[in-house]
XYZ file of C-alpha atoms in Angstrom:
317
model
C 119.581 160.348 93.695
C 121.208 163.769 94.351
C 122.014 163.780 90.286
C 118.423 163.294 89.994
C 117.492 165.847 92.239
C 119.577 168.762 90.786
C 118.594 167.598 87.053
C 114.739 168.764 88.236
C 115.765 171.676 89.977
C 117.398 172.996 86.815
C 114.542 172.103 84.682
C 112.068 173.536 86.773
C 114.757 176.569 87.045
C 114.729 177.311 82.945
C 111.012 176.757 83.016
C 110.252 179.851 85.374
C 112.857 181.679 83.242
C 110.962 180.931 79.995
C 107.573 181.358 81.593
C 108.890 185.049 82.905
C 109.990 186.015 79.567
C 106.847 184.965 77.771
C 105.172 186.886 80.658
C 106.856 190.209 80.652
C 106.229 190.394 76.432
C 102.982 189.596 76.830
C 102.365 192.877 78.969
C 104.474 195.027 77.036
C 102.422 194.167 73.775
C 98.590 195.040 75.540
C 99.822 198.188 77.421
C 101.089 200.262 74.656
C 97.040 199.080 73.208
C 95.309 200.049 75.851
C 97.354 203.375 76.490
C 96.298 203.871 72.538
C 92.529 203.191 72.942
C 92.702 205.313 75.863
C 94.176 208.197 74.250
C 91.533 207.695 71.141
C 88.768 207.540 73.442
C 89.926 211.275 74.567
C 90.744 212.597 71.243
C 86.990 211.700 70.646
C 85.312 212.617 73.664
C 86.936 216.576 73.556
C 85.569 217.895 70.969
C 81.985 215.964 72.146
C 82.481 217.281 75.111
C 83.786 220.914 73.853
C 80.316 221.256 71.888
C 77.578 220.132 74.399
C 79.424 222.767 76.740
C 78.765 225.490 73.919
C 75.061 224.223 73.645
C 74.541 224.395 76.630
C 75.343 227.983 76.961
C 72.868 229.592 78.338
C 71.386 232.966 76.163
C 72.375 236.401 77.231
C 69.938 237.996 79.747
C 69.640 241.260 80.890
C 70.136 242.372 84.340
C 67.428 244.381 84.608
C 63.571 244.622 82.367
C 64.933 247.946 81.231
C 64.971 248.736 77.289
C 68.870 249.537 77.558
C 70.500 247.231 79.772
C 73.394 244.789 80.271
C 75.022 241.332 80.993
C 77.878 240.276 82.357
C 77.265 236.361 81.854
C 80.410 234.118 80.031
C 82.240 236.942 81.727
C 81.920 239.611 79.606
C 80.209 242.885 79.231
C 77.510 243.010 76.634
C 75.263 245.530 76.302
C 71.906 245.947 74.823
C 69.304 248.278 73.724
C 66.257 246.756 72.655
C 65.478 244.399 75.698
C 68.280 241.807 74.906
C 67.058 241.037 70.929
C 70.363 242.173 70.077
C 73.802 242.550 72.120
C 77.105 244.825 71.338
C 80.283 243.423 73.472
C 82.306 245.932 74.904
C 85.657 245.668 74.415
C 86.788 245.631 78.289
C 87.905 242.530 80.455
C 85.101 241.830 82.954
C 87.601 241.595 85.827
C 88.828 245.189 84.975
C 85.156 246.464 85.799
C 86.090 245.325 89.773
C 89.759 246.279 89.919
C 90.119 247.942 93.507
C 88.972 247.497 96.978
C 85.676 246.161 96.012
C 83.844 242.684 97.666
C 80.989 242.350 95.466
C 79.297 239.628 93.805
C 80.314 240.688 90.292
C 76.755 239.494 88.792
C 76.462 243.118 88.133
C 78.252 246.485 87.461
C 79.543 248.833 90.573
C 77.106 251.498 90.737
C 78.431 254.807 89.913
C 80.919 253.222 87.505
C 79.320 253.606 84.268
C 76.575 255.144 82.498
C 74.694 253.476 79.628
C 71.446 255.316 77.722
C 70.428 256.455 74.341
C 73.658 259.164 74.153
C 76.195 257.294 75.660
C 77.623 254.197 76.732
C 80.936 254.626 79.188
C 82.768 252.593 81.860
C 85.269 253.612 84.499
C 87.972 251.123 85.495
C 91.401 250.462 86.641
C 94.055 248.376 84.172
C 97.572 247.230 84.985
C 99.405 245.045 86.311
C 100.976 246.802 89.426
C 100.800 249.443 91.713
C 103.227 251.540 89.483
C 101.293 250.535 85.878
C 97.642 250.827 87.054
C 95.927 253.408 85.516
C 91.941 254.495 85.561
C 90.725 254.374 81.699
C 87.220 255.430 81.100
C 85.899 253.196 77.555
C 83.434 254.988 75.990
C 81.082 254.947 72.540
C 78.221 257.660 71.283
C 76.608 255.669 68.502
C 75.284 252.247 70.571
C 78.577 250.731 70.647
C 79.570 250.771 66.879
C 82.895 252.950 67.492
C 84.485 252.659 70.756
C 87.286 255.436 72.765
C 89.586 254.483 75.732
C 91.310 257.603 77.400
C 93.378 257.157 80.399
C 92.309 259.625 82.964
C 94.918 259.413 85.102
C 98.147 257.109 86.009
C 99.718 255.395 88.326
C 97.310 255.339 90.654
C 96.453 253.260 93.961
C 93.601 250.864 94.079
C 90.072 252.374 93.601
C 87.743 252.532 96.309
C 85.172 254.955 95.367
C 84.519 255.343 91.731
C 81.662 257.498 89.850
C 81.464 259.029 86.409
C 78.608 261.046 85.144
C 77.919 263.426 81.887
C 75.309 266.578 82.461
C 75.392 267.237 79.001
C 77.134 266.384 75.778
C 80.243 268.145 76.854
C 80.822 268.057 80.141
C 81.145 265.769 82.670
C 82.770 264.402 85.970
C 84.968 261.445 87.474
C 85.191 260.589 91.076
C 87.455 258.304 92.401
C 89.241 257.341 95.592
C 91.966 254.995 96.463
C 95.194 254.063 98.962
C 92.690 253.323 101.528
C 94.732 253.115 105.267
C 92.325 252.478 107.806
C 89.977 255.587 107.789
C 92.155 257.648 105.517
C 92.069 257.933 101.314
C 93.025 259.865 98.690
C 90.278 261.547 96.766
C 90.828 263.309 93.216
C 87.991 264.536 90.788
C 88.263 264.927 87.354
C 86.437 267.355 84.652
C 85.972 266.847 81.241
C 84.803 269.309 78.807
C 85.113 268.144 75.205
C 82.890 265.051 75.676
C 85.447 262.967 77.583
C 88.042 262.966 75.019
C 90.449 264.622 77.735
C 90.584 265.045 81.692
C 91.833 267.530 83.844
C 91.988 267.245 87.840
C 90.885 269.926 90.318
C 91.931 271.465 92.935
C 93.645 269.370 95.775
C 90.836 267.994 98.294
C 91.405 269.375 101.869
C 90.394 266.281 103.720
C 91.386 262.635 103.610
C 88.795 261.337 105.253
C 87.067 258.600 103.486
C 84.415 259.707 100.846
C 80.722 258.500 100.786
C 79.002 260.841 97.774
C 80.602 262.859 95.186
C 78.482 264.846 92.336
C 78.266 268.124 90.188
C 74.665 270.228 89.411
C 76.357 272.328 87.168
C 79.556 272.533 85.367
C 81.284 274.967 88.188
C 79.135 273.932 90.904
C 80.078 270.270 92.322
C 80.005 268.334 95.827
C 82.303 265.441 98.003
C 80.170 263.928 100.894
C 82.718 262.425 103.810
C 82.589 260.226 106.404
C 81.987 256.356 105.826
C 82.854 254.904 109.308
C 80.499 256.229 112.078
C 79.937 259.764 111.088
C 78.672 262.599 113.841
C 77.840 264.822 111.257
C 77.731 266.092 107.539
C 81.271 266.846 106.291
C 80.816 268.065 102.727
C 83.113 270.399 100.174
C 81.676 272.430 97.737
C 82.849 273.788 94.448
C 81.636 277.166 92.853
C 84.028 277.436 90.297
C 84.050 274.410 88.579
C 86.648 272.484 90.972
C 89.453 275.823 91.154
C 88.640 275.521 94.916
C 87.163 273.735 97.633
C 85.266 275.274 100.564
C 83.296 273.240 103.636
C 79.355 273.815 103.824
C 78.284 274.450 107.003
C 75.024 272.501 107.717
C 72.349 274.233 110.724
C 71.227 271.444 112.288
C 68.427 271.214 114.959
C 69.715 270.269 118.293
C 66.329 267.355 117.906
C 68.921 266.118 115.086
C 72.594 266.401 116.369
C 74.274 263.475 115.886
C 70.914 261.693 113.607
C 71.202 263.218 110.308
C 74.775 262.596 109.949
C 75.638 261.896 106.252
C 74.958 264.130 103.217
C 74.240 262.725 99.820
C 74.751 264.634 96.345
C 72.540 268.469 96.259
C 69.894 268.598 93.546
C 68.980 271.469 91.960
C 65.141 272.441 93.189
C 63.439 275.728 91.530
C 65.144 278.525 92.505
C 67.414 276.845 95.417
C 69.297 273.869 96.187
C 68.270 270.506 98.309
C 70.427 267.885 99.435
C 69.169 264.781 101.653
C 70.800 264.113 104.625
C 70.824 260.161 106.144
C 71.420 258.366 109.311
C 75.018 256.692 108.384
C 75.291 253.157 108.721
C 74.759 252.727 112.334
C 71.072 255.167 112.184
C 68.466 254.349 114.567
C 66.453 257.220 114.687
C 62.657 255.968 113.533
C 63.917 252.846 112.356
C 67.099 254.373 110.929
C 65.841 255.080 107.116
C 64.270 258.244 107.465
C 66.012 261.222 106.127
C 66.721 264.896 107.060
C 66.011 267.719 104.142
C 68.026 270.318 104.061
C 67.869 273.730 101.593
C 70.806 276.288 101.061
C 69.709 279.373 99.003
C 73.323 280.228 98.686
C 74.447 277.703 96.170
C 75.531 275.088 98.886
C 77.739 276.907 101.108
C 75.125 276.961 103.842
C 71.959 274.827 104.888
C 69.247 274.958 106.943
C 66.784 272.126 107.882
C 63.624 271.681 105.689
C 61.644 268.407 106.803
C 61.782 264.655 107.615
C 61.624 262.590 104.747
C 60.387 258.850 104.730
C 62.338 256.021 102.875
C 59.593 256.148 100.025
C 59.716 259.582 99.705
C 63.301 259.808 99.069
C 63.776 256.599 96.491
């Protein structure tokens, strides 16, 4: 009987071992199959997949109903001038456009950071990978974005804060920029150009390092720099009469009815025979609501000014 017994057990034995062999070929033969329909069921859904994506792009739009406008849509800069019929790219990475202390959306350009019309077409930015390689380049074309020019208006320099760039005429034109911001404290530099932006040239040292608000030239020797972003008790401006050689403060005559509520200048325009600047409430104006505006006139060419009127929000846009 115990014969018997271990007879069975070793049949039963080489039948598992069989059955366990057959088992483990069986599974090595369908794997490898199914791994390859798998991967041919990716190799033909990619490029499926790759071309409804590019269908499905959606057409360039302009940011605006102007004639001469922009887009910065599949992340790049394209620009237009006949209403977004036809679009130039501009040869600039998008993120570039927002290098610096900045928290926008990026849906649309910082303002003050380019200018785009029938003359000219030119963006300010910051490119580099570090601190010590960063540089501000200013891209710019004159013939609707056939040809376009990169000139590096300055390197290293810190992060941008403020940034503006502006031509008054075919020649000449300014750059304003700010950066290394600590707390309430910046540097500020302004830059000239007088050969159509081909070159740049700095002026004079700023005396303050307060942190800037408005920056902006009438003329080619007279310019301005508006301070004080973070609760401001009064205008604190710098004015230029010799085309940036020096920098002198404006003294602003304000009406004791307006100490402390017209506390931020913007940029001077030039108004017949004098000059006018609008002065606002900062950002924590209450005064009437808090949009209403102080005008102010200086007959001297912006070293002095005296208070001309209230102005209302509509008034001033």
């Amino acid at each position: 009987m115990k014969n018997v017994i271990l007879g069975l057990s070793s049949i039963m034995m080489v039948a598992l071992i069989i059955g366990t062999y057959f088992y483990q070929n069986q599974n090595s033969i369908v794997i490898p199959e199914l791994n390859e329909q798998t991967e041919s069921a990716d190799n033909t859904k990619s490029p499926n997949a790759a071309e409804q994506s590019q269908s499905q792009s959606e057409p360039l739009q302009p940011v605006n109903n102007e004639n001469i406008s922009y887009t910065l849509q599949n992340d790049e800069l394209n620009i237009t001038y006949d209403e977004g019929s036809d679009w130039v790219k501009v040869p600039i990475e998008k993120d570039f456009l927002f290098e610096g202390e900045y928290r926008g959306n990026k849906q649309e350009l910082i303002d003050g950071s380019y200018i785009l019309n029938e003359n000219r077409a030119a963006f300010l930015y910051s490119e580099g990978v570090n601190r010590k390689s960063k540089k501000i380049v200013i891209t710019y074309s004159l013939d609707r974005g056939k040809t376009w020019h990169d000139r590096v208006v300055t390197k290293p320099f810190a992060p941008m804060r403020f940034r503006k760039v502006d031509f008054l005429n075919d020649q000449f034109g300014y750059i304003v920029i700010s950066g290394g911001r600590t707390m309430s404290q910046e540097l500020s530099i302004v830059f000239l150009t007088h050969d159509g932006g081909q070159t740049w040239v700095s002026t004079a040292e700023l005396p303050t390092t307060r942190l800037i608000a408005f920056g902006g030239f009438v003329d080619e020797t007279t310019g301005f720099l508006s301070y004080g972003t973070i609760n401001p008790e009064e205008p604190d401006v710098y004015v230029t009469q010799n085309g940036g050689e020096s920098w002198n403060q404006a003294v602003f005559n304000i009406p004791e009815k307006y100490d402390r509520v017209f506390v931020q200048a913007e940029v001077p325009v030039i108004e017949d025979d004098h000059l006018t600047v609008l002065v606002n409430q900062g950002p924590n104006g209450d005064y009437e609501g808090g949009n209403i505006k102080g005008k102010f006139i200086s007959e001297d060419n912006g070293l002095t000014w005296k208070f001309s009127t209230e102005v209302q929000p509509n008034e001033s846009e």
